[in-house]
Amino acid sequence: MVMFIILAVFILGSALVCVTTKRIMRAATFLLFVLFGVAGLYFLLDYTFLGAAQISVYAGGVTIIYIFAIQLVSKHTLQGLSEKLRGKRVICGGLLSIAGFATVVAVLLKNKFISMAQIGHTLMGADKYQYVLPFEFISVFLLACIIGGIVISRKEK
C-alpha cells in the first residue's frame, strides 16, 4: 500500500506539472514520468508484461513521437503560444475538479472500497465486463491520432 501511495503521488504530481507548465518540452518530459509511474503500478500488480510494454511502447515510443512532433513544428508557431489564465476559467476548472473528485469518492463509497487486486484483474482481464480490449483499442486509436498530427504538421508549402 505504501508503494502504491508513493507511485500515485508521483503520477499525480508529474501529471499536474505536465498540464500546468508553459514549456512544451517540459510537458513532454513530465508525460514520460507519468508513463513510467503507470508502468510502476503494473509491476506492483505483478503484471510484468504490461509494465514492460508500458515502458517500451508508451514511455519509449509515444513520448519520442511527441518530441519529434514538437521539434517538427516551427519555432515561430510555438513562440506565440502562451495563454493567460483567466479567473473564470480557473474557477470553472476548479469546480469541475471538485465535481470529478466527488464522483470518484461516491463510486468508492458505493463499491465499498474494492481491493486493488480486484481492480487490476478487472482492468486487465479479457473476460466479460473486463477492459483490456477497449484499453488496447483506445491506445491504437491515440497512436493513429498522433501519426495523423505529425502528417498534418509536415504539410509541404
PDB file of C-alpha atoms in Angstrom:
ATOM      1  CA  MET A   1       0.000   0.000   0.000  1.00  0.00           C
ATOM      2  CA  VAL A   2       2.894   2.352   0.788  1.00  0.00           C
ATOM      3  CA  MET A   3       4.417   1.803  -2.646  1.00  0.00           C
ATOM      4  CA  PHE A   4       1.047   2.421  -4.292  1.00  0.00           C
ATOM      5  CA  ILE A   5       0.704   5.735  -2.436  1.00  0.00           C
ATOM      6  CA  ILE A   6       4.226   6.767  -3.453  1.00  0.00           C
ATOM      7  CA  LEU A   7       3.525   5.912  -7.104  1.00  0.00           C
ATOM      8  CA  ALA A   8       0.142   7.664  -7.000  1.00  0.00           C
ATOM      9  CA  VAL A   9       1.686  10.858  -5.611  1.00  0.00           C
ATOM     10  CA  PHE A  10       4.467  10.645  -8.208  1.00  0.00           C
ATOM     11  CA  ILE A  11       1.981  10.160 -11.064  1.00  0.00           C
ATOM     12  CA  LEU A  12      -0.373  12.902  -9.891  1.00  0.00           C
ATOM     13  CA  GLY A  13       2.468  15.359  -9.286  1.00  0.00           C
ATOM     14  CA  SER A  14       4.024  14.695 -12.684  1.00  0.00           C
ATOM     15  CA  ALA A  15       0.633  14.951 -14.409  1.00  0.00           C
ATOM     16  CA  LEU A  16      -0.079  18.244 -12.664  1.00  0.00           C
ATOM     17  CA  VAL A  17       3.257  19.723 -13.745  1.00  0.00           C
ATOM     18  CA  CYS A  18       2.722  18.299 -17.255  1.00  0.00           C
ATOM     19  CA  VAL A  19      -0.525  20.177 -17.772  1.00  0.00           C
ATOM     20  CA  THR A  20       0.443  23.394 -15.987  1.00  0.00           C
ATOM     21  CA  THR A  21       3.908  24.081 -17.398  1.00  0.00           C
ATOM     22  CA  LYS A  22       4.274  26.646 -20.156  1.00  0.00           C
ATOM     23  CA  ARG A  23       7.240  24.928 -21.797  1.00  0.00           C
ATOM     24  CA  ILE A  24       6.234  22.197 -24.187  1.00  0.00           C
ATOM     25  CA  MET A  25       9.407  20.095 -23.818  1.00  0.00           C
ATOM     26  CA  ARG A  26       8.965  20.062 -20.032  1.00  0.00           C
ATOM     27  CA  ALA A  27       5.384  18.893 -20.569  1.00  0.00           C
ATOM     28  CA  ALA A  28       6.635  16.014 -22.730  1.00  0.00           C
ATOM     29  CA  THR A  29       9.236  15.125 -20.102  1.00  0.00           C
ATOM     30  CA  PHE A  30       6.687  15.042 -17.305  1.00  0.00           C
ATOM     31  CA  LEU A  31       4.386  12.972 -19.528  1.00  0.00           C
ATOM     32  CA  LEU A  32       7.249  10.480 -19.703  1.00  0.00           C
ATOM     33  CA  PHE A  33       7.400  10.451 -15.888  1.00  0.00           C
ATOM     34  CA  VAL A  34       3.644   9.782 -15.728  1.00  0.00           C
ATOM     35  CA  LEU A  35       4.001   6.855 -18.112  1.00  0.00           C
ATOM     36  CA  PHE A  36       6.880   5.431 -16.044  1.00  0.00           C
ATOM     37  CA  GLY A  37       4.727   5.742 -12.926  1.00  0.00           C
ATOM     38  CA  VAL A  38       1.906   3.828 -14.595  1.00  0.00           C
ATOM     39  CA  ALA A  39       4.430   1.129 -15.530  1.00  0.00           C
ATOM     40  CA  GLY A  40       5.380   1.020 -11.850  1.00  0.00           C
ATOM     41  CA  LEU A  41       1.733   0.370 -10.985  1.00  0.00           C
ATOM     42  CA  TYR A  42       1.675  -2.535 -13.439  1.00  0.00           C
ATOM     43  CA  PHE A  43       4.793  -4.003 -11.844  1.00  0.00           C
ATOM     44  CA  LEU A  44       3.235  -3.514  -8.410  1.00  0.00           C
ATOM     45  CA  LEU A  45       0.220  -5.586  -9.527  1.00  0.00           C
ATOM     46  CA  ASP A  46       2.590  -8.299 -10.858  1.00  0.00           C
ATOM     47  CA  TYR A  47       1.711  -7.570 -14.484  1.00  0.00           C
ATOM     48  CA  THR A  48       5.318  -7.668 -15.637  1.00  0.00           C
ATOM     49  CA  PHE A  49       4.485  -7.990 -19.323  1.00  0.00           C
ATOM     50  CA  LEU A  50       2.195  -4.944 -19.262  1.00  0.00           C
ATOM     51  CA  GLY A  51       4.780  -2.994 -17.270  1.00  0.00           C
ATOM     52  CA  ALA A  52       7.468  -3.806 -19.812  1.00  0.00           C
ATOM     53  CA  ALA A  53       5.095  -2.975 -22.678  1.00  0.00           C
ATOM     54  CA  GLN A  54       4.201   0.319 -20.984  1.00  0.00           C
ATOM     55  CA  ILE A  55       7.866   1.280 -20.763  1.00  0.00           C
ATOM     56  CA  SER A  56       8.824   0.176 -24.262  1.00  0.00           C
ATOM     57  CA  VAL A  57       5.744   1.207 -26.239  1.00  0.00           C
ATOM     58  CA  TYR A  58       4.225   4.145 -24.401  1.00  0.00           C
ATOM     59  CA  ALA A  59       7.068   5.645 -22.390  1.00  0.00           C
ATOM     60  CA  GLY A  60       9.550   4.996 -25.173  1.00  0.00           C
ATOM     61  CA  GLY A  61       7.684   5.147 -28.444  1.00  0.00           C
ATOM     62  CA  VAL A  62       4.809   7.526 -27.858  1.00  0.00           C
ATOM     63  CA  THR A  63       6.905  10.056 -25.959  1.00  0.00           C
ATOM     64  CA  ILE A  64       9.513  10.035 -28.732  1.00  0.00           C
ATOM     65  CA  ILE A  65       6.734  10.617 -31.281  1.00  0.00           C
ATOM     66  CA  TYR A  66       5.534  13.590 -29.225  1.00  0.00           C
ATOM     67  CA  ILE A  67       9.052  15.001 -29.049  1.00  0.00           C
ATOM     68  CA  PHE A  68       9.525  14.583 -32.817  1.00  0.00           C
ATOM     69  CA  ALA A  69       6.183  16.300 -33.425  1.00  0.00           C
ATOM     70  CA  ILE A  70       7.221  19.172 -31.166  1.00  0.00           C
ATOM     71  CA  GLN A  71      10.540  19.508 -32.983  1.00  0.00           C
ATOM     72  CA  LEU A  72       8.827  19.442 -36.402  1.00  0.00           C
ATOM     73  CA  VAL A  73       6.611  22.396 -35.554  1.00  0.00           C
ATOM     74  CA  SER A  74       8.351  25.658 -36.400  1.00  0.00           C
ATOM     75  CA  LYS A  75       9.628  27.866 -33.590  1.00  0.00           C
ATOM     76  CA  HIS A  76       7.541  30.768 -34.887  1.00  0.00           C
ATOM     77  CA  THR A  77       4.396  28.754 -34.202  1.00  0.00           C
ATOM     78  CA  LEU A  78       5.466  27.936 -30.654  1.00  0.00           C
ATOM     79  CA  GLN A  79       6.642  31.465 -29.769  1.00  0.00           C
ATOM     80  CA  GLY A  80       3.176  32.999 -29.866  1.00  0.00           C
ATOM     81  CA  LEU A  81       1.723  30.084 -27.928  1.00  0.00           C
ATOM     82  CA  SER A  82       1.154  31.487 -24.473  1.00  0.00           C
ATOM     83  CA  GLU A  83      -2.186  31.508 -22.776  1.00  0.00           C
ATOM     84  CA  LYS A  84      -3.109  33.681 -19.839  1.00  0.00           C
ATOM     85  CA  LEU A  85      -5.135  32.150 -17.061  1.00  0.00           C
ATOM     86  CA  ARG A  86      -8.406  33.957 -16.681  1.00  0.00           C
ATOM     87  CA  GLY A  87     -10.301  33.962 -13.415  1.00  0.00           C
ATOM     88  CA  LYS A  88     -13.426  32.484 -14.969  1.00  0.00           C
ATOM     89  CA  ARG A  89     -11.507  29.566 -16.462  1.00  0.00           C
ATOM     90  CA  VAL A  90      -9.690  28.857 -13.210  1.00  0.00           C
ATOM     91  CA  ILE A  91     -12.974  28.840 -11.270  1.00  0.00           C
ATOM     92  CA  CYS A  92     -14.664  26.579 -13.850  1.00  0.00           C
ATOM     93  CA  GLY A  93     -11.678  24.221 -13.822  1.00  0.00           C
ATOM     94  CA  GLY A  94     -11.696  24.113 -10.029  1.00  0.00           C
ATOM     95  CA  LEU A  95     -15.426  23.377  -9.923  1.00  0.00           C
ATOM     96  CA  LEU A  96     -15.026  20.588 -12.499  1.00  0.00           C
ATOM     97  CA  SER A  97     -12.144  19.130 -10.492  1.00  0.00           C
ATOM     98  CA  ILE A  98     -14.230  19.151  -7.314  1.00  0.00           C
ATOM     99  CA  ALA A  99     -17.133  17.515  -9.175  1.00  0.00           C
ATOM    100  CA  GLY A 100     -14.805  14.822 -10.535  1.00  0.00           C
ATOM    101  CA  PHE A 101     -13.345  14.185  -7.085  1.00  0.00           C
ATOM    102  CA  ALA A 102     -16.837  13.928  -5.590  1.00  0.00           C
ATOM    103  CA  THR A 103     -17.785  11.415  -8.296  1.00  0.00           C
ATOM    104  CA  VAL A 104     -14.736   9.278  -7.534  1.00  0.00           C
ATOM    105  CA  VAL A 105     -15.481   9.354  -3.797  1.00  0.00           C
ATOM    106  CA  ALA A 106     -19.139   8.449  -4.421  1.00  0.00           C
ATOM    107  CA  VAL A 107     -18.133   5.474  -6.581  1.00  0.00           C
ATOM    108  CA  LEU A 108     -15.627   4.308  -3.961  1.00  0.00           C
ATOM    109  CA  LEU A 109     -18.226   4.561  -1.204  1.00  0.00           C
ATOM    110  CA  LYS A 110     -20.844   2.764  -3.314  1.00  0.00           C
ATOM    111  CA  ASN A 111     -18.490  -0.128  -4.074  1.00  0.00           C
ATOM    112  CA  LYS A 112     -17.202  -0.386  -0.500  1.00  0.00           C
ATOM    113  CA  PHE A 113     -13.552   0.203  -1.396  1.00  0.00           C
ATOM    114  CA  ILE A 114     -12.825  -2.707  -3.725  1.00  0.00           C
ATOM    115  CA  SER A 115      -9.325  -4.158  -3.342  1.00  0.00           C
ATOM    116  CA  MET A 116      -6.576  -3.127  -5.742  1.00  0.00           C
ATOM    117  CA  ALA A 117      -6.163  -6.735  -6.881  1.00  0.00           C
ATOM    118  CA  GLN A 118      -9.807  -6.872  -7.956  1.00  0.00           C
ATOM    119  CA  ILE A 119      -9.497  -3.538  -9.794  1.00  0.00           C
ATOM    120  CA  GLY A 120      -6.322  -4.750 -11.521  1.00  0.00           C
ATOM    121  CA  HIS A 121      -7.931  -8.009 -12.636  1.00  0.00           C
ATOM    122  CA  THR A 122     -10.981  -6.142 -13.920  1.00  0.00           C
ATOM    123  CA  LEU A 123      -8.923  -3.613 -15.882  1.00  0.00           C
ATOM    124  CA  MET A 124      -6.520  -6.141 -17.392  1.00  0.00           C
ATOM    125  CA  GLY A 125      -8.800  -9.158 -17.863  1.00  0.00           C
ATOM    126  CA  ALA A 126     -10.213 -10.293 -21.184  1.00  0.00           C
ATOM    127  CA  ASP A 127     -13.407 -11.890 -19.862  1.00  0.00           C
ATOM    128  CA  LYS A 128     -16.901 -10.390 -19.921  1.00  0.00           C
ATOM    129  CA  TYR A 129     -17.040  -6.959 -18.209  1.00  0.00           C
ATOM    130  CA  GLN A 130     -13.269  -6.624 -18.222  1.00  0.00           C
ATOM    131  CA  TYR A 131     -11.419  -3.882 -20.033  1.00  0.00           C
ATOM    132  CA  VAL A 132      -8.127  -4.959 -21.618  1.00  0.00           C
ATOM    133  CA  LEU A 133      -9.505  -4.948 -25.183  1.00  0.00           C
ATOM    134  CA  PRO A 134     -11.113  -1.475 -25.002  1.00  0.00           C
ATOM    135  CA  PHE A 135      -7.898  -0.229 -23.393  1.00  0.00           C
ATOM    136  CA  GLU A 136      -5.817  -1.542 -26.282  1.00  0.00           C
ATOM    137  CA  PHE A 137      -8.243  -0.211 -28.911  1.00  0.00           C
ATOM    138  CA  ILE A 138      -8.040   3.247 -27.347  1.00  0.00           C
ATOM    139  CA  SER A 139      -4.235   3.109 -27.314  1.00  0.00           C
ATOM    140  CA  VAL A 140      -4.139   2.200 -31.029  1.00  0.00           C
ATOM    141  CA  PHE A 141      -6.618   4.998 -31.759  1.00  0.00           C
ATOM    142  CA  LEU A 142      -4.475   7.536 -29.882  1.00  0.00           C
ATOM    143  CA  LEU A 143      -1.383   6.380 -31.742  1.00  0.00           C
ATOM    144  CA  ALA A 144      -3.227   6.880 -35.049  1.00  0.00           C
ATOM    145  CA  CYS A 145      -4.176  10.402 -33.916  1.00  0.00           C
ATOM    146  CA  ILE A 146      -0.551  11.202 -33.129  1.00  0.00           C
ATOM    147  CA  ILE A 147       0.615   9.944 -36.518  1.00  0.00           C
ATOM    148  CA  GLY A 148      -2.138  11.989 -38.189  1.00  0.00           C
ATOM    149  CA  GLY A 149      -0.975  15.064 -36.289  1.00  0.00           C
ATOM    150  CA  ILE A 150       2.580  14.527 -37.500  1.00  0.00           C
ATOM    151  CA  VAL A 151       1.395  14.128 -41.101  1.00  0.00           C
ATOM    152  CA  ILE A 152      -0.635  17.346 -40.866  1.00  0.00           C
ATOM    153  CA  SER A 153       2.261  19.280 -39.313  1.00  0.00           C
ATOM    154  CA  ARG A 154       4.613  18.191 -42.124  1.00  0.00           C
ATOM    155  CA  LYS A 155       2.446  19.759 -44.843  1.00  0.00           C
ATOM    156  CA  GLU A 156       4.670  20.988 -47.678  1.00  0.00           C
ATOM    157  CA  LYS A 157       4.227  24.577 -48.883  1.00  0.00           C
TER     158      LYS A 157
END
